[in-house]
Tab-separated table of C-alpha atoms in Angstrom:
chain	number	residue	atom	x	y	z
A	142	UNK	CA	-31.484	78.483	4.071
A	143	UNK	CA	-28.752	77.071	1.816
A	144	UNK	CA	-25.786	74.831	3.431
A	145	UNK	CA	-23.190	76.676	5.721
A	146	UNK	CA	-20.496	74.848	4.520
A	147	UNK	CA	-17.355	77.012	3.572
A	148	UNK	CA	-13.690	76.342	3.055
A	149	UNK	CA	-11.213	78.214	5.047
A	150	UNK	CA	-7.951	76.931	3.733
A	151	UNK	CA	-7.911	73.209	5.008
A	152	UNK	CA	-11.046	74.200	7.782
A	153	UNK	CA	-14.346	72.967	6.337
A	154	UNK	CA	-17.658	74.283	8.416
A	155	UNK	CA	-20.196	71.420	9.452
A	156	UNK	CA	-22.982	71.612	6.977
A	157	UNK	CA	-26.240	72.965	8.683
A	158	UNK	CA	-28.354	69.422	7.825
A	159	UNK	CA	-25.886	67.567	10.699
A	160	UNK	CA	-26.059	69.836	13.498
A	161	UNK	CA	-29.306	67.590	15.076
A	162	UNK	CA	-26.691	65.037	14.695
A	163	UNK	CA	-23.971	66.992	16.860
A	164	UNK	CA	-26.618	68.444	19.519
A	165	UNK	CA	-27.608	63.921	19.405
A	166	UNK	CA	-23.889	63.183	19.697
A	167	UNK	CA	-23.438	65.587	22.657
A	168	UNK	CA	-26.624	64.721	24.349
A	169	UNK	CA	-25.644	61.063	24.737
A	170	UNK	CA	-22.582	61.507	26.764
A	171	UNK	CA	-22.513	59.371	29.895
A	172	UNK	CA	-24.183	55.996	28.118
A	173	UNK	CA	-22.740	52.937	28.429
A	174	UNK	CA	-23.307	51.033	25.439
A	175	UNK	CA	-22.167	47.175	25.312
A	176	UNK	CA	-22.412	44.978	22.026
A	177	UNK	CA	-23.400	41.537	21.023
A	178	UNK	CA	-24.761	40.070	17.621
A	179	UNK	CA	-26.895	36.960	16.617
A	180	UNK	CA	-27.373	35.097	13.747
A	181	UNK	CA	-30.904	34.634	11.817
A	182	UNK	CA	-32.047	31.611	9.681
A	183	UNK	CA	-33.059	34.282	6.918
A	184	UNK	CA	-35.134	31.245	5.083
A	185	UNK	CA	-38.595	32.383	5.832
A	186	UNK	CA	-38.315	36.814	5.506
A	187	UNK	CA	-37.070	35.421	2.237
A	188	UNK	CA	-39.998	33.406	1.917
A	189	UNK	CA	-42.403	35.837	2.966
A	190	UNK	CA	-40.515	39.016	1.211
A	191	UNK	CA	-40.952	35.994	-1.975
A	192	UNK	CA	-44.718	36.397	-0.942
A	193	UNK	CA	-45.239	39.805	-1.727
A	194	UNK	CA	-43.424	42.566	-2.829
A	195	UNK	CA	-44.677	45.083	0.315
A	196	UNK	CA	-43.557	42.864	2.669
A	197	UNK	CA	-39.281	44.529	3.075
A	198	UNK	CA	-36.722	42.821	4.822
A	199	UNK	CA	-36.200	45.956	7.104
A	200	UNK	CA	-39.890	46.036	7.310
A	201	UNK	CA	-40.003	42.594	8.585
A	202	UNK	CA	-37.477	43.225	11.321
A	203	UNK	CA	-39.376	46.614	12.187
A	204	UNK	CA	-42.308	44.844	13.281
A	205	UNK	CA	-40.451	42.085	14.655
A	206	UNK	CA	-38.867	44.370	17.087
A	207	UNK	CA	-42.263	46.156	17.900
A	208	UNK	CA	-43.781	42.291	18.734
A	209	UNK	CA	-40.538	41.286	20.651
A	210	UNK	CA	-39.583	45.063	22.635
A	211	UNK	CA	-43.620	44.406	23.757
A	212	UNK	CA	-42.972	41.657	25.592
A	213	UNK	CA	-39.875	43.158	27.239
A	214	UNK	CA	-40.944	46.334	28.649
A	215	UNK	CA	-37.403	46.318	30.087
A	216	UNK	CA	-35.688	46.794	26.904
A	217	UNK	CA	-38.705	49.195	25.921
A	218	UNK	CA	-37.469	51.713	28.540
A	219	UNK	CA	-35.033	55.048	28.657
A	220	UNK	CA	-33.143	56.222	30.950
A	221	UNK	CA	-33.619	59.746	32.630
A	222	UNK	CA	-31.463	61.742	35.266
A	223	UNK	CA	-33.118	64.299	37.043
A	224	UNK	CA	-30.743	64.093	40.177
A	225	UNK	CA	-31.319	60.478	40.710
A	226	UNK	CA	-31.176	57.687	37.842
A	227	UNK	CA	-34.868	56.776	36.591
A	228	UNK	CA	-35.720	54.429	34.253
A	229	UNK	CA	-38.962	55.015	32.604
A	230	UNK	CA	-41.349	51.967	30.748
A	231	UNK	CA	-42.899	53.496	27.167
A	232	UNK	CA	-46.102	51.547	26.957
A	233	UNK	CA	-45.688	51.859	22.834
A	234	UNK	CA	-42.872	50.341	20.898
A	235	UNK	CA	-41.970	53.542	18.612
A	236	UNK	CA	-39.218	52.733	16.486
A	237	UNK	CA	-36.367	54.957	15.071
A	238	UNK	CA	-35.250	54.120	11.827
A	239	UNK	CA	-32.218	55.818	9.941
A	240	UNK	CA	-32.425	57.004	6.520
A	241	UNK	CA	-29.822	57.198	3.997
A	242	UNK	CA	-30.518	60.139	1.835
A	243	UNK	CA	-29.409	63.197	0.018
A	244	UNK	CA	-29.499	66.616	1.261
A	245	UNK	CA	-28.624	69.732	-0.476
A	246	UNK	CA	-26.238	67.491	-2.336
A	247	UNK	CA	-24.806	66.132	0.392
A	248	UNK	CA	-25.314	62.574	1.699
A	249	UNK	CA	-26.476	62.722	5.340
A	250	UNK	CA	-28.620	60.123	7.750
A	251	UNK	CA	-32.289	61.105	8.791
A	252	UNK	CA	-34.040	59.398	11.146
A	253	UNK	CA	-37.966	58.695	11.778
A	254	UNK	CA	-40.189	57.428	14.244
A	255	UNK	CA	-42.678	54.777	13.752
A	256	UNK	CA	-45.029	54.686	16.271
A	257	UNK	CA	-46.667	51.860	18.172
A	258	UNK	CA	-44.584	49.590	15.977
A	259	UNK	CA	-45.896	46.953	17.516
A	260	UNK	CA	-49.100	46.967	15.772
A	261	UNK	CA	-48.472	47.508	12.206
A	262	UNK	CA	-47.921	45.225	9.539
A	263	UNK	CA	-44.906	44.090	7.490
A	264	UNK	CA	-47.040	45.406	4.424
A	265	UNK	CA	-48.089	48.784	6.043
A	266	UNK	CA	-44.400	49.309	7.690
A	267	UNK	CA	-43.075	48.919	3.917
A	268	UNK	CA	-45.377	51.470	3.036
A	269	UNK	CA	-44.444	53.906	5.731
A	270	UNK	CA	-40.808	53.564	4.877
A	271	UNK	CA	-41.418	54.135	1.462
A	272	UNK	CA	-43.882	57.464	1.953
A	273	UNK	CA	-41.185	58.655	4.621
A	274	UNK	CA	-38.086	58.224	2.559
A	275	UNK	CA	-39.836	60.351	-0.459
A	276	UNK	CA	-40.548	62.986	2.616
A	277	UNK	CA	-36.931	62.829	3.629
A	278	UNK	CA	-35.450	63.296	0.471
A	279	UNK	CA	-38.008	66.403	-0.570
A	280	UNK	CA	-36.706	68.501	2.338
A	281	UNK	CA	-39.050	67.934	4.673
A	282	UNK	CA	-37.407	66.478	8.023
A	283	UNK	CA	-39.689	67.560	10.744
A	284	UNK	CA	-38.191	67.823	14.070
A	285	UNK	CA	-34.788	67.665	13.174
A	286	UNK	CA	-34.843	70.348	10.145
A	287	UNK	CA	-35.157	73.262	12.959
A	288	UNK	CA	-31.412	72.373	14.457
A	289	UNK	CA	-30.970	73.846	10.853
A	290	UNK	CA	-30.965	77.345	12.808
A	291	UNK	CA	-29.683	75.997	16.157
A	292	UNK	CA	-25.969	75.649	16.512
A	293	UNK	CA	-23.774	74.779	19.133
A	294	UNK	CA	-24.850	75.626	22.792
A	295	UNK	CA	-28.823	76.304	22.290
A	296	UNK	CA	-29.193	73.146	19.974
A	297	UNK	CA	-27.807	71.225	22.947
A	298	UNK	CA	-29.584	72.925	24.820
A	299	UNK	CA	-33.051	72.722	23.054
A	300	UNK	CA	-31.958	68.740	22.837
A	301	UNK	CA	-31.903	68.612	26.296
A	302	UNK	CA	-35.298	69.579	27.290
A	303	UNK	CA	-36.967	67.665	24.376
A	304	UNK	CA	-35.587	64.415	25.602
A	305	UNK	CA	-37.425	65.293	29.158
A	306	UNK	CA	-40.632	65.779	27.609
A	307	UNK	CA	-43.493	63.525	28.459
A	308	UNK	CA	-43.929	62.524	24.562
A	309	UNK	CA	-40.024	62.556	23.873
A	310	UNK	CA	-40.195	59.031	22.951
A	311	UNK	CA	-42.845	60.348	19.988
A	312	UNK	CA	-39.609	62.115	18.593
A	313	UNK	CA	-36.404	60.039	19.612
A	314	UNK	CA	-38.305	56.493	19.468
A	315	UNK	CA	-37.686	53.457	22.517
A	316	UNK	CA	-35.767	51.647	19.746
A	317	UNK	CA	-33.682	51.869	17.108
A	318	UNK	CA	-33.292	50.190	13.980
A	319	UNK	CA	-30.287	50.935	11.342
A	320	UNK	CA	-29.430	48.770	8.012
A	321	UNK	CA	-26.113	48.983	5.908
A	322	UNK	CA	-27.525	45.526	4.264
A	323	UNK	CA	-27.182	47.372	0.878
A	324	UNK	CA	-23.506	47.523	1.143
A	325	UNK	CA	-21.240	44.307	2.236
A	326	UNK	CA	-20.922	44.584	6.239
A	327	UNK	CA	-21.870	41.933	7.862
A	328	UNK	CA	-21.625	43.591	11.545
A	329	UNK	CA	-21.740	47.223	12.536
A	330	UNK	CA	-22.863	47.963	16.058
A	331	UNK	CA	-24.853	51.809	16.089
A	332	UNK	CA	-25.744	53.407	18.750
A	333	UNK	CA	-29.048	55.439	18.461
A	334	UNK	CA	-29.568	56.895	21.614
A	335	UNK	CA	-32.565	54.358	22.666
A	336	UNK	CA	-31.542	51.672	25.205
A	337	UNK	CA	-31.344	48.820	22.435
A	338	UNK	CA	-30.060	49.846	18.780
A	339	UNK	CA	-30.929	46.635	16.093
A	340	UNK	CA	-28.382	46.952	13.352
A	341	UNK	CA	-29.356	44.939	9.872
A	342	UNK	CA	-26.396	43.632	7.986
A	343	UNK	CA	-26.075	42.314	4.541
A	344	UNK	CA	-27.400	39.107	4.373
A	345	UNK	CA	-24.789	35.346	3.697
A	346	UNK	CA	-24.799	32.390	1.712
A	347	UNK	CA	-23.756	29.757	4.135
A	348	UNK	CA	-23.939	26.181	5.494
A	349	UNK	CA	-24.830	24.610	8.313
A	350	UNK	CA	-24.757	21.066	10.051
A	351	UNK	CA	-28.058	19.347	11.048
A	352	UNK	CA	-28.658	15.491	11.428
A	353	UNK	CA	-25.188	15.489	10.241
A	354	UNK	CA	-26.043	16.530	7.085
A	355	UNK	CA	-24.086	19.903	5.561
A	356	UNK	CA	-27.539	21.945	4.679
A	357	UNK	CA	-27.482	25.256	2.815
A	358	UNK	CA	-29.140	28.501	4.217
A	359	UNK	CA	-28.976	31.880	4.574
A	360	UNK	CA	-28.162	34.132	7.208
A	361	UNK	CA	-29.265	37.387	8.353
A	362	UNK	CA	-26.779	38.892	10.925
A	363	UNK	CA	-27.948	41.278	13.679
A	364	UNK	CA	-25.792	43.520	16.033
A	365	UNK	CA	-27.341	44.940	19.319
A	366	UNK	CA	-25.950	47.501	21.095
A	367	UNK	CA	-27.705	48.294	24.695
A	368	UNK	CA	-27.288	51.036	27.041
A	369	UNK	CA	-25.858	48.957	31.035
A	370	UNK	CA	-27.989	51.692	32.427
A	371	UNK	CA	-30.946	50.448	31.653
A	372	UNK	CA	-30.603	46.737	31.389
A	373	UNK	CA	-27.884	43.686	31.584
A	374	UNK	CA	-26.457	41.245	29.026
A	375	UNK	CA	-28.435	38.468	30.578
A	376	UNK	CA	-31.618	40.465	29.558
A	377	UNK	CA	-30.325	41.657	26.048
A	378	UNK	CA	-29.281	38.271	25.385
A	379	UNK	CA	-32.833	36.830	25.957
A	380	UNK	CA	-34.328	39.834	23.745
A	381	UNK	CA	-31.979	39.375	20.608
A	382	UNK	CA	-32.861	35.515	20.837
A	383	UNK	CA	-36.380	36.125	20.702
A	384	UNK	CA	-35.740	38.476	17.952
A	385	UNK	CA	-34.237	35.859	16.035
A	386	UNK	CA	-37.356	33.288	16.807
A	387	UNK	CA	-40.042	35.744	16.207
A	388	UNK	CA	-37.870	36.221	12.629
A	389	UNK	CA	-37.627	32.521	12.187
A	390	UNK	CA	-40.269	30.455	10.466
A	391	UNK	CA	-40.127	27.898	7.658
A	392	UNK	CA	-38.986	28.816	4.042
A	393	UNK	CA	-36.591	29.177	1.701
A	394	UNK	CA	-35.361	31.310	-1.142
A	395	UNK	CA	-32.711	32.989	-2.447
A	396	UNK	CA	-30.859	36.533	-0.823
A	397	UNK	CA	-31.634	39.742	-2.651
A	398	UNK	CA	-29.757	42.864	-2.003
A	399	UNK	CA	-31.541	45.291	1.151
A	400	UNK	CA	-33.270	48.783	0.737
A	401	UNK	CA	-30.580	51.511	1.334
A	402	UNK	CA	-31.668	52.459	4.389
A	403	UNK	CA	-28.900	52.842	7.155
């Protein structure tokens, strides 16, 4: 099925590829997201990306997030509403990651789940983004493509009762992870339906004071957005810290630019 978009004078039809993303949008109504951001010593992902060449920056903050959302089941939780607010643990750390690609011409974002993130490797995480971008881009978008063929109403509709399924989180992740590192933002804050959304931004020559000595370094900044239904700042404040440890080792290097992946 070709796109659906047509121009009627100065109307232009949503293409058929973003209606998943309107029948997302409507299905997250009633969240209350709340931001905050952190700053990471990039010094050893640079080291380690240095290392070898299938070991990504977004990789390395993919697993990252599977290691630290493990030892928070709190943050690895959704919330449900099936006449009274539930919040329900996901014993795996499946992460959603957002694609930037092309479809029938058209730029668009497609997202993926990685399952059990929390026990894969930088190296086999680079791999898996790599294998499911070349999917993405060939037209083959699983779950989402058959919204293709479900407008308004029943796509909302057919939204609805997925994300109530036992094995929902298989499909719309426990996490989410977004970069716009390829492009110069330094702080976007995404929301992608999962009770904590990591956004990557592009990474900053800067300098810091220690032992009173001006020391150059370079940062990786991270924006977290989390649902207050599901968890406080306190608790999302303690999770992006230990986000930023688990990222933080010895090492140093210089910044290259990030994958496009949003």
């Amino acid at each position: 099925m070709t796109s659906l978009v047509r121009m009627v004078g100065g109307l232009r039809v949503v293409p058929n590829h973003r209606w998943h993303t309107l029948a997302f949008l409507a299905g997250s109504t009633g969240r209350s997201p709340v931001y905050l951001g952190i700053e990471v010593d990039a010094s050893a992902i640079l080291a380690r990306q240095s290392e070898s060449a299938r070991c990504s920056v977004v990789a390395q903050v993919v697993a990252a997030v599977g290691t630290v959302w493990a030892r928070h089941p709190e943050a690895n939780s959704s919330f449900e509403s099936l006449g009274l607010p539930l919040v329900v643990r996901h014993r795996d750390v499946d992460v959603k990651l957002a694609f930037d690609v092309s479809v029938d011409g058209t730029r668009t974002v497609q997202s993926a789940v990685l399952p059990a993130a929390q026990s894969i490797s930088p190296a086999a995480i680079t791999e898996w983004i790599t294998d499911t971008r070349e999917r993405l881009e060939s037209g083959d978008r699983g779950p989402a493509q058959a919204f293709r063929f479900l407008p308004g109403v029943v796509g909302r509709a057919v939204f609805d009762i997925a994300t109530f399924l036992p094995w929902s989180h298989r499909a719309l992740g426990t996490v989410a992870v977004t970069s716009l590192g390829h492009r110069p933002i330094r702080h976007f804050y995404s929301d992608g339906g999962t009770t904590m959304t990591v956004g990557i931004g592009r990474m900053i020559d800067s300098v810091a004071l220690v032992d009173d000595r001006a020391v150059d370094r370079t940062i990786l900044p991270l924006s977290l957005t989390f649902d207050h239904r599901v968890i406080d700042g306190a608790l999302a404040a303690e999770v992006a810290a230990d986000l930023a440890s688990e990222l933080e080792m010895s090492g140093s290097t210089t910044a290259p630019e990030l994958e496009r992946i949003v």
